[in-house]
């Protein structure tokens, strides 16, 4: 996971690439970006304009690398700039597709392997566990050893794990392969946005990030159609095999067009101890909570893993306090606003994660929808988020986040109450669509202000780690909710295959989640404060987020002294 030093390098100095080789002359901070896509640059960036000057040593072995002699300056108007955006969209789209289609495949996986709810919980949570535990470490590896390199490794790793998922002969192998998928996701997820931030010229960076966000949203929207069709027409295994051609395309384009960048200076020490502690803590807590549905809350198989998880969580905090370069600088939590924003994040995303694990299964088992119909029925949520999330963020920047962070969870709670009707009579327009629409508006109201508040409340040199922490908090909340909510609602064993039992359990789960979500709104009322008007952040790049598993990762840099205070 990420150290404070590497985060500052990654998020606060993104225009710096591989440090100049000995004998070259460093560029002035205000020098125009130099790359083979910059019209102001020489036609061959690897060959210096002065014949007597030393050549770029990276050029012969790495033709895609940006020159070491100045800051990168890719342009969206050039073919190479558009290829770089394409490569990052393909890679990040792998993780987005996986998040949307696996939930739809859960009933088919369960029937194929004769698996109970406990196994299906692990199919979802094994991926989230390794992704959440290693996400910040993946960012550090990219900073230290090259963002393109780690992005490529993560994409290949994700693809190979997807192949293993598709070939899994039993549910145990599938769970192990999903855990490996999460490791690949932890390497590629932070890399896609970091590559854009480090590669594009400052005045083109917003356009690149906006294109990446919009195209990623389209990929997320297409996921339920594609995944539902493949599950219904052929097999659930194809939702994993479809990752392979996408990964091949991402790797080929990345190798040909994406420049290599990394943080300058010595390679920082990796916080392996912290990564092991937090991953072990999440694993112990998750195992204990999932085992409770079968073994009972007082059993040794539940209490021991929970105790180990709590102990490792305490050791993680102790290790981070003593680590010279921690992946999680505990000082960021000195801000009451930052701590409050993450508390609201945990409560709201726990409610969402638990219900969204069950909704696709309820639509298929209780209402008799096909996988394609189940995926398509939730499409309005994605459309609403794509249309309104950027506008919601802009509104919060003008009036402050408190109102939206207080109202959004209440709207979401109302949608969860409406979701209790999907197990009863009525058609899609009367029983399902109202809940989906209200849910979409609630997420759009809440997510952008929540993310912006977490970023704005952290010190400028910790803005990057603040985004990663907020993202990880949401994933951990969903991880725990998937583990515990079915047991609390009485959904266990193979009851998910019986419509009446599942409908009754889902109604209980949705009402529990609604109460929890409304509590998040009350928590925001009590703890979130609007900054002074003069201190409110200027809106950043126009992004449309539609990921439901966590707030979007963002790269946010403080204004450089010679930039006039403008943000990218």
PDB file of C-alpha atoms in Angstrom, residues 341-462:
ATOM      1  CA  UNK A 341     -16.406  11.910   5.766  1.00  0.00           C
ATOM      2  CA  UNK A 342     -14.905   8.443   6.004  1.00  0.00           C
ATOM      3  CA  UNK A 343     -17.300   7.458   8.775  1.00  0.00           C
ATOM      4  CA  UNK A 344     -20.224   8.465   6.553  1.00  0.00           C
ATOM      5  CA  UNK A 345     -18.585   6.590   3.669  1.00  0.00           C
ATOM      6  CA  UNK A 346     -18.362   3.408   5.725  1.00  0.00           C
ATOM      7  CA  UNK A 347     -21.973   3.535   6.880  1.00  0.00           C
ATOM      8  CA  UNK A 348     -23.468   4.353   3.469  1.00  0.00           C
ATOM      9  CA  UNK A 349     -21.374   1.913   1.442  1.00  0.00           C
ATOM     10  CA  UNK A 350     -21.978  -0.870   3.928  1.00  0.00           C
ATOM     11  CA  UNK A 351     -25.708  -0.456   3.334  1.00  0.00           C
ATOM     12  CA  UNK A 352     -25.275  -0.323  -0.437  1.00  0.00           C
ATOM     13  CA  UNK A 353     -22.825  -3.229  -0.644  1.00  0.00           C
ATOM     14  CA  UNK A 354     -25.010  -5.623   1.317  1.00  0.00           C
ATOM     15  CA  UNK A 355     -28.155  -4.921  -0.687  1.00  0.00           C
ATOM     16  CA  UNK A 356     -26.482  -4.868  -4.096  1.00  0.00           C
ATOM     17  CA  UNK A 357     -25.065  -8.330  -3.390  1.00  0.00           C
ATOM     18  CA  UNK A 358     -28.633  -9.642  -3.046  1.00  0.00           C
ATOM     19  CA  UNK A 359     -30.638  -7.620  -5.595  1.00  0.00           C
ATOM     20  CA  UNK A 360     -29.532  -9.421  -8.820  1.00  0.00           C
ATOM     21  CA  UNK A 361     -30.205 -12.792  -7.195  1.00  0.00           C
ATOM     22  CA  UNK A 362     -33.652 -11.689  -5.986  1.00  0.00           C
ATOM     23  CA  UNK A 363     -34.564 -10.429  -9.451  1.00  0.00           C
ATOM     24  CA  UNK A 364     -33.649 -13.789 -10.989  1.00  0.00           C
ATOM     25  CA  UNK A 365     -34.861 -16.215  -8.325  1.00  0.00           C
ATOM     26  CA  UNK A 366     -37.936 -14.398  -6.995  1.00  0.00           C
ATOM     27  CA  UNK A 367     -39.124 -12.441 -10.034  1.00  0.00           C
ATOM     28  CA  UNK A 368     -37.964 -14.991 -12.600  1.00  0.00           C
ATOM     29  CA  UNK A 369     -35.864 -12.570 -14.630  1.00  0.00           C
ATOM     30  CA  UNK A 370     -33.222 -13.876 -16.993  1.00  0.00           C
ATOM     31  CA  UNK A 371     -29.634 -12.727 -16.325  1.00  0.00           C
ATOM     32  CA  UNK A 372     -29.965 -10.208 -19.169  1.00  0.00           C
ATOM     33  CA  UNK A 373     -33.240  -8.843 -17.772  1.00  0.00           C
ATOM     34  CA  UNK A 374     -31.751  -8.613 -14.274  1.00  0.00           C
ATOM     35  CA  UNK A 375     -28.749  -6.655 -15.520  1.00  0.00           C
ATOM     36  CA  UNK A 376     -30.803  -4.377 -17.740  1.00  0.00           C
ATOM     37  CA  UNK A 377     -33.290  -3.597 -14.978  1.00  0.00           C
ATOM     38  CA  UNK A 378     -30.564  -1.798 -13.005  1.00  0.00           C
ATOM     39  CA  UNK A 379     -29.298   0.208 -15.988  1.00  0.00           C
ATOM     40  CA  UNK A 380     -31.161   3.431 -14.999  1.00  0.00           C
ATOM     41  CA  UNK A 381     -28.844   3.717 -11.978  1.00  0.00           C
ATOM     42  CA  UNK A 382     -25.815   3.972 -14.259  1.00  0.00           C
ATOM     43  CA  UNK A 383     -27.544   6.424 -16.602  1.00  0.00           C
ATOM     44  CA  UNK A 384     -28.545   8.720 -13.738  1.00  0.00           C
ATOM     45  CA  UNK A 385     -25.053   8.661 -12.257  1.00  0.00           C
ATOM     46  CA  UNK A 386     -23.440   9.415 -15.618  1.00  0.00           C
ATOM     47  CA  UNK A 387     -25.823  12.329 -16.156  1.00  0.00           C
ATOM     48  CA  UNK A 388     -25.801  13.872 -12.690  1.00  0.00           C
ATOM     49  CA  UNK A 389     -22.650  12.997 -10.728  1.00  0.00           C
ATOM     50  CA  UNK A 390     -20.548  15.787 -12.242  1.00  0.00           C
ATOM     51  CA  UNK A 391     -23.350  18.309 -11.698  1.00  0.00           C
ATOM     52  CA  UNK A 392     -23.762  17.135  -8.116  1.00  0.00           C
ATOM     53  CA  UNK A 393     -20.064  17.690  -7.502  1.00  0.00           C
ATOM     54  CA  UNK A 394     -20.236  21.173  -8.995  1.00  0.00           C
ATOM     55  CA  UNK A 395     -23.229  22.028  -6.789  1.00  0.00           C
ATOM     56  CA  UNK A 396     -21.395  20.860  -3.668  1.00  0.00           C
ATOM     57  CA  UNK A 397     -18.419  23.015  -4.645  1.00  0.00           C
ATOM     58  CA  UNK A 398     -20.722  26.055  -4.703  1.00  0.00           C
ATOM     59  CA  UNK A 399     -22.891  25.500  -1.626  1.00  0.00           C
ATOM     60  CA  UNK A 400     -20.790  23.110   0.465  1.00  0.00           C
ATOM     61  CA  UNK A 401     -21.232  19.339   0.865  1.00  0.00           C
ATOM     62  CA  UNK A 402     -23.243  19.120   4.079  1.00  0.00           C
ATOM     63  CA  UNK A 403     -26.730  19.300   2.542  1.00  0.00           C
ATOM     64  CA  UNK A 404     -26.097  16.661  -0.115  1.00  0.00           C
ATOM     65  CA  UNK A 405     -24.225  14.341   2.252  1.00  0.00           C
ATOM     66  CA  UNK A 406     -27.162  14.558   4.661  1.00  0.00           C
ATOM     67  CA  UNK A 407     -29.990  14.233   2.130  1.00  0.00           C
ATOM     68  CA  UNK A 408     -28.323  11.665  -0.152  1.00  0.00           C
ATOM     69  CA  UNK A 409     -28.245   8.809   2.400  1.00  0.00           C
ATOM     70  CA  UNK A 410     -31.885   9.494   3.331  1.00  0.00           C
ATOM     71  CA  UNK A 411     -32.893   9.265  -0.332  1.00  0.00           C
ATOM     72  CA  UNK A 412     -30.930   6.026  -0.576  1.00  0.00           C
ATOM     73  CA  UNK A 413     -32.706   4.721   2.522  1.00  0.00           C
ATOM     74  CA  UNK A 414     -36.052   5.474   0.865  1.00  0.00           C
ATOM     75  CA  UNK A 415     -34.960   3.527  -2.209  1.00  0.00           C
ATOM     76  CA  UNK A 416     -34.010   0.528  -0.071  1.00  0.00           C
ATOM     77  CA  UNK A 417     -37.460   0.554   1.478  1.00  0.00           C
ATOM     78  CA  UNK A 418     -38.902   0.573  -2.052  1.00  0.00           C
ATOM     79  CA  UNK A 419     -36.679  -2.382  -2.918  1.00  0.00           C
ATOM     80  CA  UNK A 420     -38.619  -4.490  -0.425  1.00  0.00           C
ATOM     81  CA  UNK A 421     -41.456  -4.475  -2.995  1.00  0.00           C
ATOM     82  CA  UNK A 422     -39.487  -6.324  -5.695  1.00  0.00           C
ATOM     83  CA  UNK A 423     -40.251  -9.648  -4.033  1.00  0.00           C
ATOM     84  CA  UNK A 424     -44.014  -9.107  -4.284  1.00  0.00           C
ATOM     85  CA  UNK A 425     -46.610  -8.644  -6.987  1.00  0.00           C
ATOM     86  CA  UNK A 426     -46.411  -6.121  -9.789  1.00  0.00           C
ATOM     87  CA  UNK A 427     -44.433  -5.677 -12.996  1.00  0.00           C
ATOM     88  CA  UNK A 428     -41.131  -3.925 -13.613  1.00  0.00           C
ATOM     89  CA  UNK A 429     -42.656  -0.462 -13.976  1.00  0.00           C
ATOM     90  CA  UNK A 430     -44.531  -0.623 -10.677  1.00  0.00           C
ATOM     91  CA  UNK A 431     -42.406  -2.891  -8.469  1.00  0.00           C
ATOM     92  CA  UNK A 432     -38.806  -2.455  -9.585  1.00  0.00           C
ATOM     93  CA  UNK A 433     -38.302   0.792 -11.525  1.00  0.00           C
ATOM     94  CA  UNK A 434     -39.374   3.192  -8.732  1.00  0.00           C
ATOM     95  CA  UNK A 435     -36.758   1.737  -6.379  1.00  0.00           C
ATOM     96  CA  UNK A 436     -34.084   1.804  -9.098  1.00  0.00           C
ATOM     97  CA  UNK A 437     -34.782   5.455  -9.987  1.00  0.00           C
ATOM     98  CA  UNK A 438     -34.764   6.679  -6.398  1.00  0.00           C
ATOM     99  CA  UNK A 439     -31.617   4.671  -5.754  1.00  0.00           C
ATOM    100  CA  UNK A 440     -29.864   6.260  -8.741  1.00  0.00           C
ATOM    101  CA  UNK A 441     -30.764   9.780  -7.603  1.00  0.00           C
ATOM    102  CA  UNK A 442     -29.602   9.024  -4.071  1.00  0.00           C
ATOM    103  CA  UNK A 443     -26.195   7.792  -5.232  1.00  0.00           C
ATOM    104  CA  UNK A 444     -25.780  10.756  -7.597  1.00  0.00           C
ATOM    105  CA  UNK A 445     -26.614  13.207  -4.805  1.00  0.00           C
ATOM    106  CA  UNK A 446     -24.191  11.655  -2.347  1.00  0.00           C
ATOM    107  CA  UNK A 447     -21.062  10.233  -4.012  1.00  0.00           C
ATOM    108  CA  UNK A 448     -19.389  13.273  -5.595  1.00  0.00           C
ATOM    109  CA  UNK A 449     -19.747  15.548  -2.525  1.00  0.00           C
ATOM    110  CA  UNK A 450     -18.590  12.737  -0.241  1.00  0.00           C
ATOM    111  CA  UNK A 451     -15.440  12.130  -2.288  1.00  0.00           C
ATOM    112  CA  UNK A 452     -14.677  15.849  -2.638  1.00  0.00           C
ATOM    113  CA  UNK A 453     -15.093  16.371   1.107  1.00  0.00           C
ATOM    114  CA  UNK A 454     -12.626  13.603   1.955  1.00  0.00           C
ATOM    115  CA  UNK A 455     -10.079  15.115  -0.437  1.00  0.00           C
ATOM    116  CA  UNK A 456     -10.554  18.720   0.658  1.00  0.00           C
ATOM    117  CA  UNK A 457     -10.288  17.870   4.356  1.00  0.00           C
ATOM    118  CA  UNK A 458      -6.854  16.239   4.038  1.00  0.00           C
ATOM    119  CA  UNK A 459      -3.601  18.218   3.881  1.00  0.00           C
ATOM    120  CA  UNK A 460      -2.574  19.082   0.325  1.00  0.00           C
ATOM    121  CA  UNK A 461       0.439  16.774   0.394  1.00  0.00           C
ATOM    122  CA  UNK A 462      -1.829  13.873   1.385  1.00  0.00           C
TER     123      UNK A 462
END
